Coordinates of N, CA and C in Angstrom, one line a residue:
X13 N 5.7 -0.7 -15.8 CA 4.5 -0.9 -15.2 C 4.5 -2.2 -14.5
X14 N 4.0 -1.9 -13.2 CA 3.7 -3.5 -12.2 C 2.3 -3.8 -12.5
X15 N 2.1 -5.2 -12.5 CA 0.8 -5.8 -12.5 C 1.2 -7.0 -11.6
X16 N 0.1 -7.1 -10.4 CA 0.0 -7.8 -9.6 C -0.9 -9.1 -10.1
X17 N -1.2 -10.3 -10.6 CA -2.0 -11.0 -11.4 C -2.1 -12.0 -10.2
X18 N -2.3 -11.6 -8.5 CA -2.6 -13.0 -7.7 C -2.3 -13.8 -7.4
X19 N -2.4 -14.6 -6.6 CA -2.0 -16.3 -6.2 C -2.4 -16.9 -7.3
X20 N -2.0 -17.5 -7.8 CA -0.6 -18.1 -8.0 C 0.7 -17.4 -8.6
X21 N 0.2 -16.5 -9.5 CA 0.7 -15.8 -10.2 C 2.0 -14.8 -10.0
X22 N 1.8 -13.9 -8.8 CA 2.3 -12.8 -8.6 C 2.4 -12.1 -9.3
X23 N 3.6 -10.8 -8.8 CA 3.8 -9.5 -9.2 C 4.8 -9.8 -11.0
X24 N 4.4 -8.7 -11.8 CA 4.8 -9.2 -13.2 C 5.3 -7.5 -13.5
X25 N 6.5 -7.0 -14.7 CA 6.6 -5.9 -14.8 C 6.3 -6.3 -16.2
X26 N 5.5 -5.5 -16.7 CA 5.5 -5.2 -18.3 C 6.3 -4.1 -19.0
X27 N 6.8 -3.7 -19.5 CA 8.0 -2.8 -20.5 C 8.0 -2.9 -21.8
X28 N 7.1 -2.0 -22.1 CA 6.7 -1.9 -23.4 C 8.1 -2.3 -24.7
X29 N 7.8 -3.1 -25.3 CA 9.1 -3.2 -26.6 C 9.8 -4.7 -26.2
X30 N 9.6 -4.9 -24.6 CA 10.7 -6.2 -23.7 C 9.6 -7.4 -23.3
X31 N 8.2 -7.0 -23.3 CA 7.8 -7.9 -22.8 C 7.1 -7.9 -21.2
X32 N 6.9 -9.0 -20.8 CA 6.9 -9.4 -19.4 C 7.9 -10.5 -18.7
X33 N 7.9 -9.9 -17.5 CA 9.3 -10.1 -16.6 C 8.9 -10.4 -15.1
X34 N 8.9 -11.5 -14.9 CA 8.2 -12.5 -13.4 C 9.2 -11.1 -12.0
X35 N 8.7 -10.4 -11.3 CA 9.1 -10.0 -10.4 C 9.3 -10.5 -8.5
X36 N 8.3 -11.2 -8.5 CA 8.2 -12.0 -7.4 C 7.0 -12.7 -7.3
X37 N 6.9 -14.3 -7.1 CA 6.1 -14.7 -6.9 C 4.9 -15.1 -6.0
X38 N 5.3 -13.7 -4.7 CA 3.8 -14.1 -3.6 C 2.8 -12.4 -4.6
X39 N 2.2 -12.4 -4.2 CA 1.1 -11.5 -4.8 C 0.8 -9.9 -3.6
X40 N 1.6 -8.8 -3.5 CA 1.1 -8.2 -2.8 C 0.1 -7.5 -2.0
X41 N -0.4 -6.8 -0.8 CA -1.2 -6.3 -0.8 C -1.5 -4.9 -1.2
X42 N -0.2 -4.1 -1.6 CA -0.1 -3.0 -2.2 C 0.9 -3.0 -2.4
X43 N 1.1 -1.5 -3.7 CA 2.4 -1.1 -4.3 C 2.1 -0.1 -4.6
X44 N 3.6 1.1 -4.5 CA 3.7 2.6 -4.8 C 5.2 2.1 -5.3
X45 N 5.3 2.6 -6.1 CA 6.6 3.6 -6.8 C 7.1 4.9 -6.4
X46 N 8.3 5.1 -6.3 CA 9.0 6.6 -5.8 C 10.6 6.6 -6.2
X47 N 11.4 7.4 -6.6 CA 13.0 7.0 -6.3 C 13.5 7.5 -5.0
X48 N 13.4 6.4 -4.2 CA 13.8 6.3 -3.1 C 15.5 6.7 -2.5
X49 N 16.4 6.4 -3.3 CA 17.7 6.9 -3.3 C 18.1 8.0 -4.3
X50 N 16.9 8.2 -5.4 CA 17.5 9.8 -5.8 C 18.1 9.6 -7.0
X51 N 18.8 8.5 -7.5 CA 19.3 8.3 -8.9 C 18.9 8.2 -10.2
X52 N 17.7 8.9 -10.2 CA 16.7 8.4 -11.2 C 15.7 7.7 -11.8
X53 N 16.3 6.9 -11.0 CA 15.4 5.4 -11.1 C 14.5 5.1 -10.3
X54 N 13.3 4.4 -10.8 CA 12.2 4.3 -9.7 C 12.1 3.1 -9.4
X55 N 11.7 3.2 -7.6 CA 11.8 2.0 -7.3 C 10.6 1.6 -7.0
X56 N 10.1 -0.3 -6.5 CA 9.0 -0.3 -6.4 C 9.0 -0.4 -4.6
X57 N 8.0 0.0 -4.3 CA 7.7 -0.7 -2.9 C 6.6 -1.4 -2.5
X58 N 6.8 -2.8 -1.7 CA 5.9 -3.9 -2.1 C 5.2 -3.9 -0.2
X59 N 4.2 -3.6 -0.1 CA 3.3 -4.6 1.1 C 3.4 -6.1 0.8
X60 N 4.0 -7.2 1.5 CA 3.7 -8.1 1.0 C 2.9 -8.6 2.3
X61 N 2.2 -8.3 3.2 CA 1.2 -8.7 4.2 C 1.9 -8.9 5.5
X62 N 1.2 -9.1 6.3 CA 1.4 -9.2 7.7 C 2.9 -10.2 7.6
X63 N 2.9 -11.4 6.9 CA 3.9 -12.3 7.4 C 5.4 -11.3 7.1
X64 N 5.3 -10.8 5.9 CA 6.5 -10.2 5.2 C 7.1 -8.7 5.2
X65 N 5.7 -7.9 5.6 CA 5.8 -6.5 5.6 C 6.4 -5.8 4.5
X66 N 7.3 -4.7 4.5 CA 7.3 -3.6 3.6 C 8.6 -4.1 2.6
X67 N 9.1 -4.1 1.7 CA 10.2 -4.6 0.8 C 10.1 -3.5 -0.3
X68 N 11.3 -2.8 -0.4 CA 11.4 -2.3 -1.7 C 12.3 -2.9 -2.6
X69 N 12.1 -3.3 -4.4 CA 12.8 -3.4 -5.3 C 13.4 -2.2 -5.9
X70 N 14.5 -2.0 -5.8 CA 15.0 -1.1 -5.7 C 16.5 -1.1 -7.0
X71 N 16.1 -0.1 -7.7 CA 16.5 -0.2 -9.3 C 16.2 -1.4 -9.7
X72 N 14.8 -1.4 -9.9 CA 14.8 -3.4 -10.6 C 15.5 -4.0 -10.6
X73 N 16.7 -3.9 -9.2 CA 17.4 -5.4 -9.3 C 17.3 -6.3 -8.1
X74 N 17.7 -5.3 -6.8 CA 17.5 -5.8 -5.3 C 16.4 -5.5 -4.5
X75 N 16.3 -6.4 -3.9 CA 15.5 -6.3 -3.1 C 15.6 -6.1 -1.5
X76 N 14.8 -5.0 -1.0 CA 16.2 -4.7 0.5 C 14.4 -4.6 1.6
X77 N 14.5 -4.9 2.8 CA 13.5 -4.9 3.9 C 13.4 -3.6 4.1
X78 N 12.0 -3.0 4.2 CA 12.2 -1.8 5.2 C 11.4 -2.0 6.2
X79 N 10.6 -2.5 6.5 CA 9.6 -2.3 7.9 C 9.1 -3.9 7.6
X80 N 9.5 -4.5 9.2 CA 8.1 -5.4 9.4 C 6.8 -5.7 9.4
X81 N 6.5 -4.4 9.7 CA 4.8 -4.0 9.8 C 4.5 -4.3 8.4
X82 N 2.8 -4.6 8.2 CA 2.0 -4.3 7.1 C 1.5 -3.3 6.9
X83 N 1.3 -2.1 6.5 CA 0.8 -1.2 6.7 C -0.4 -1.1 6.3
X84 N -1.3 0.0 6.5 CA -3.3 0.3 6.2 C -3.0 1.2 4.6
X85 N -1.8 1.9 4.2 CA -1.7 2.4 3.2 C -0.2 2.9 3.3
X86 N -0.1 3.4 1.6 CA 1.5 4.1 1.7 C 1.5 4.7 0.3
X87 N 2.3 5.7 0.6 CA 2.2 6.7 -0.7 C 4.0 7.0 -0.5
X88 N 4.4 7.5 -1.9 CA 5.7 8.3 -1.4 C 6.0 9.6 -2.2
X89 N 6.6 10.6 -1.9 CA 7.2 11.9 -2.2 C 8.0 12.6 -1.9
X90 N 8.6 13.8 -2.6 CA 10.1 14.0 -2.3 C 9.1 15.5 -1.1
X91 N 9.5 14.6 0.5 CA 8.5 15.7 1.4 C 9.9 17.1 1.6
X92 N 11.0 16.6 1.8 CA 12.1 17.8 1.9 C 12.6 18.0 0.8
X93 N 12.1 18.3 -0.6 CA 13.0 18.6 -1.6 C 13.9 18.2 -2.0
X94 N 14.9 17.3 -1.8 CA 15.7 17.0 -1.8 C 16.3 16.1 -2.9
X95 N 15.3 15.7 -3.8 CA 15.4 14.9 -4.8 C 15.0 13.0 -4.7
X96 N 14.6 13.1 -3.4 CA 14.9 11.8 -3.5 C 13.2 11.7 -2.4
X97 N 12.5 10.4 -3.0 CA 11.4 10.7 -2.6 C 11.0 10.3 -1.1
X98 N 10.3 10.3 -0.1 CA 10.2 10.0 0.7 C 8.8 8.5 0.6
X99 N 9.5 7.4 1.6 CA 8.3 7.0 2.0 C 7.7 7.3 3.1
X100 N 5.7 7.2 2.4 CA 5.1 7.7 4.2 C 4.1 6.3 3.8
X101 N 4.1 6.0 5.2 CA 3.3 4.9 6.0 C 2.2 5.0 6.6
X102 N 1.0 4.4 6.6 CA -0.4 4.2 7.9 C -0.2 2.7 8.2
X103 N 0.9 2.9 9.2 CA 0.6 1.7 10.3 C -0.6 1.3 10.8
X104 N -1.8 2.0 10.6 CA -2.7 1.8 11.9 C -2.6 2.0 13.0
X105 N -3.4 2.1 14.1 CA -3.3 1.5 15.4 C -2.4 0.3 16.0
X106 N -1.8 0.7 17.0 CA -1.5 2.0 17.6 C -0.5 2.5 17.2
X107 N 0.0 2.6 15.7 CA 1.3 2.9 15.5 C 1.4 4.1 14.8
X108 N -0.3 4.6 13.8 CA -0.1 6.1 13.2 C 1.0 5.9 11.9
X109 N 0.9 6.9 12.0 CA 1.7 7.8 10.4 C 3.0 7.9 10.9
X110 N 3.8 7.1 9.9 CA 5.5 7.0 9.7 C 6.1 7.8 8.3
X111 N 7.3 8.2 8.3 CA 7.7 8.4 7.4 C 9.2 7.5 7.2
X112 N 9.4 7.0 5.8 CA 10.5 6.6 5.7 C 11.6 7.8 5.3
X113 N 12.4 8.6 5.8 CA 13.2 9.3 4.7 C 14.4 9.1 4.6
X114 N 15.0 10.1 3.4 CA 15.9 9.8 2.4 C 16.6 8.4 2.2
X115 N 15.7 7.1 2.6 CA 15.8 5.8 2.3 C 17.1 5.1 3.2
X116 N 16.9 6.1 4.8 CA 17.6 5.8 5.7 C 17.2 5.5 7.1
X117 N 16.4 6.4 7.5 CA 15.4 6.5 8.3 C 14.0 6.6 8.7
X118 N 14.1 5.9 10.1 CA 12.0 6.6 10.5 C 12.0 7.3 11.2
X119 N 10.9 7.7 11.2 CA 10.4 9.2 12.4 C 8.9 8.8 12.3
X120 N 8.3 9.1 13.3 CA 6.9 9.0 13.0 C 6.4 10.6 12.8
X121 N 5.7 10.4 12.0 CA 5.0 11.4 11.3 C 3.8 12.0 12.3
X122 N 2.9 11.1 12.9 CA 1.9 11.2 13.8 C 1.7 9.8 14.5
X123 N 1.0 9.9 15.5 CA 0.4 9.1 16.5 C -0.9 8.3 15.8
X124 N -1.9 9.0 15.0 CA -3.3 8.3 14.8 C -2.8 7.8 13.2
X125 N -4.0 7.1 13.4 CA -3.8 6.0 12.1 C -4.8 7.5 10.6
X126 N -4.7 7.7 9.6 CA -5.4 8.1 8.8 C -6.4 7.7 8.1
X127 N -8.0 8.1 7.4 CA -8.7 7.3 6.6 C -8.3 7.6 5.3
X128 N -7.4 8.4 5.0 CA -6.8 9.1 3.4 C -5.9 9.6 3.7
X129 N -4.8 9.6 2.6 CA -3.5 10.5 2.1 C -3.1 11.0 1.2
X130 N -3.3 12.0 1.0 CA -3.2 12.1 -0.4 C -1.5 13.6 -0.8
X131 N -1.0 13.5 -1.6 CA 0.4 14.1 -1.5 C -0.3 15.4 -2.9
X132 N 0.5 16.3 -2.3 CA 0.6 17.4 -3.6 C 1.4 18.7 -3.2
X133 N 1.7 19.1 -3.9 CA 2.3 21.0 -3.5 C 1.5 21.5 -3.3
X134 N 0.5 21.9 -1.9 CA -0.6 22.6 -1.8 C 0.3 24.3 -2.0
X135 N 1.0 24.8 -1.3 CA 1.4 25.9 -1.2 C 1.9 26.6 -2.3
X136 N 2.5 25.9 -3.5 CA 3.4 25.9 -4.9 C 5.0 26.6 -4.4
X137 N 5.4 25.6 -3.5 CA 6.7 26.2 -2.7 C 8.0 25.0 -3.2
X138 N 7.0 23.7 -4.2 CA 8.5 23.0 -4.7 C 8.5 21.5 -4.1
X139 N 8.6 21.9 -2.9 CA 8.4 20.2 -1.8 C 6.3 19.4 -1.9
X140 N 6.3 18.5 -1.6 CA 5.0 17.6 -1.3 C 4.8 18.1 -0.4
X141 N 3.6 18.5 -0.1 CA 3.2 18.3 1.4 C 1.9 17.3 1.1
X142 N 1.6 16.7 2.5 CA 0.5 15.8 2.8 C -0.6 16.2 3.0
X143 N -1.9 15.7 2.7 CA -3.2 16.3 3.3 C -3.9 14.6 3.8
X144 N -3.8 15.4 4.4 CA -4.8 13.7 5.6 C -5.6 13.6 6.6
X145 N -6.6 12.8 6.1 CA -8.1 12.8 6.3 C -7.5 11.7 7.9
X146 N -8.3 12.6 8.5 CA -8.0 11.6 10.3 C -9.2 11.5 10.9
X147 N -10.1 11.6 10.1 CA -11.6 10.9 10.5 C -11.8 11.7 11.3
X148 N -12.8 11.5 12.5 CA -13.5 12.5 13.6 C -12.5 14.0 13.8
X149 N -11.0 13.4 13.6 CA -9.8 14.8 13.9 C -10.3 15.6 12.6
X150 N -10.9 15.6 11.8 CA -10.9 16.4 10.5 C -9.8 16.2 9.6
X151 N -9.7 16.8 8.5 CA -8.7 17.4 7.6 C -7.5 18.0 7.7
X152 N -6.1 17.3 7.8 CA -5.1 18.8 8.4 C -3.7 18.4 6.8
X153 N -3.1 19.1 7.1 CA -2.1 20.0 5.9 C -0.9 19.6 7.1
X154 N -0.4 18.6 6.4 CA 1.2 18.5 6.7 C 2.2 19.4 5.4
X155 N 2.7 20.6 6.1 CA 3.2 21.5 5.0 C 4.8 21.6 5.2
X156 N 5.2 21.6 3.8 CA 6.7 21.8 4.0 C 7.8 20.8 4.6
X157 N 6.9 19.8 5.3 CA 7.8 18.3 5.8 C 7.6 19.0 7.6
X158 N 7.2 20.4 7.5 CA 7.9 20.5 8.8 C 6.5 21.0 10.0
X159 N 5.1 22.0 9.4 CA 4.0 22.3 9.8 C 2.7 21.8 10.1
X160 N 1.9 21.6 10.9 CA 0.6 21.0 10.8 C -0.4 22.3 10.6
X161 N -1.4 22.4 10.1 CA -2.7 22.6 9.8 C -3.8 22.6 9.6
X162 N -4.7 22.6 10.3 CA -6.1 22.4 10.3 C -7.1 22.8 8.8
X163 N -6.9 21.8 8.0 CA -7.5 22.4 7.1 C -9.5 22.4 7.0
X164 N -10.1 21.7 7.9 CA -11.2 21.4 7.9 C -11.7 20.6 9.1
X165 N -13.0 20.7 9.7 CA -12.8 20.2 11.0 C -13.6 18.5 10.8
X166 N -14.4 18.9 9.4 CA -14.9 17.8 9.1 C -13.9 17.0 8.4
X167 N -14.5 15.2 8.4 CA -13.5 13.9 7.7 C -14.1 14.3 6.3
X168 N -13.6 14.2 5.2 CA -14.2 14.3 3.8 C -14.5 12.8 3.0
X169 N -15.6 12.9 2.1 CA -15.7 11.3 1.6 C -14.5 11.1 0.5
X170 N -14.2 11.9 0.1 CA -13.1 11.5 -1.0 C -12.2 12.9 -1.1
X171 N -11.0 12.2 -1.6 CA -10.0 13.6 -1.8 C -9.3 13.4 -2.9
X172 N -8.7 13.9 -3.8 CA -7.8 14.1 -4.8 C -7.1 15.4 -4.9
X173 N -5.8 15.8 -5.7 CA -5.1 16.8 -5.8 C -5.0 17.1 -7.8
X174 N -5.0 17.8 -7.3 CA -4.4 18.5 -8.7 C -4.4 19.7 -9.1
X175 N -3.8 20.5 -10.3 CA -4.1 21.5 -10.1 C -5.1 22.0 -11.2
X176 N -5.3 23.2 -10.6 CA -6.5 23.9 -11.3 C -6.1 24.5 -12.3
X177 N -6.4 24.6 -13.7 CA -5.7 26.0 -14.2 C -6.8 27.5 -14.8

């Protein structure tokens, strides 16, 4: 578990049995976890703000750059099956929806920036797909890594996934 405890403080990992363990000392403005290279292990990925941009710790040891930008939000998931999770990005304006994949590359995902993202197996086919709220654009279904979708023409106030049983 990360805990972000602020200026002065920073980012801290707690591990139940070990204690707490100083991870870096500026304080981010967001963090998601994913295993980014597929080994098991999960890694963290850190917003550290406009000055610093995107940084993943990566097997709690290193620390490697991925994007200068700050981003509006970021989530990650394995979008091609593949075992190894994908990062996705909201650059904002004018830069839209990025994806980081298999912890080698970018592509941009879309042009517009998103007001929600939320990841799940809508289809039950195995891979993530995306659902993201694009304000006035509506609701659309990024499916399979590879389809777009219109799922609703309206923006929604909130969204979550899960499933039903």
């Amino acid at each position: 578990m990360f805990i972000d405890f602020g200026a002065p403080f920073g980012l801290w990992r707690f591990r139940y049995g070990v204690g707490w363990t100083a991870v870096h000392p500026f304080s981010p403005d967001d963090t998601v976890t994913g295993d980014l290279d597929g080994n098991g292990v999960g890694d963290l990925v850190v917003d550290f703000g406009v000055a610093y941009g995107v940084w993943a710790l990566m097997n709690n040891a290193t620390w490697v750059p991925l994007h200068g930008v700050s981003p509006v939000r970021m989530t990650t998931a394995d979008l091609d099956g593949n075992g190894r999770d994908d990062l996705v990005v909201d650059c904002g304006a004018p830069y839209g929806l990025w994806i980081f994949g298999n912890n080698t590359i970018w592509r941009q995902l879309h042009g517009r920036s998103a007001q929600n993202v939320v990841v799940g197996d809508i289809d039950g086919g195995g891979r993530a797909d995306l659902v993201i709220d694009f304000g006035v654009g509506g609701l659309w279904l990024f499916r399979n890594n590879t389809t777009w979708e219109q799922l609703h023409p309206l923006s929604p106030e909130a969204i979550s996934f899960g499933r039903p049983r």
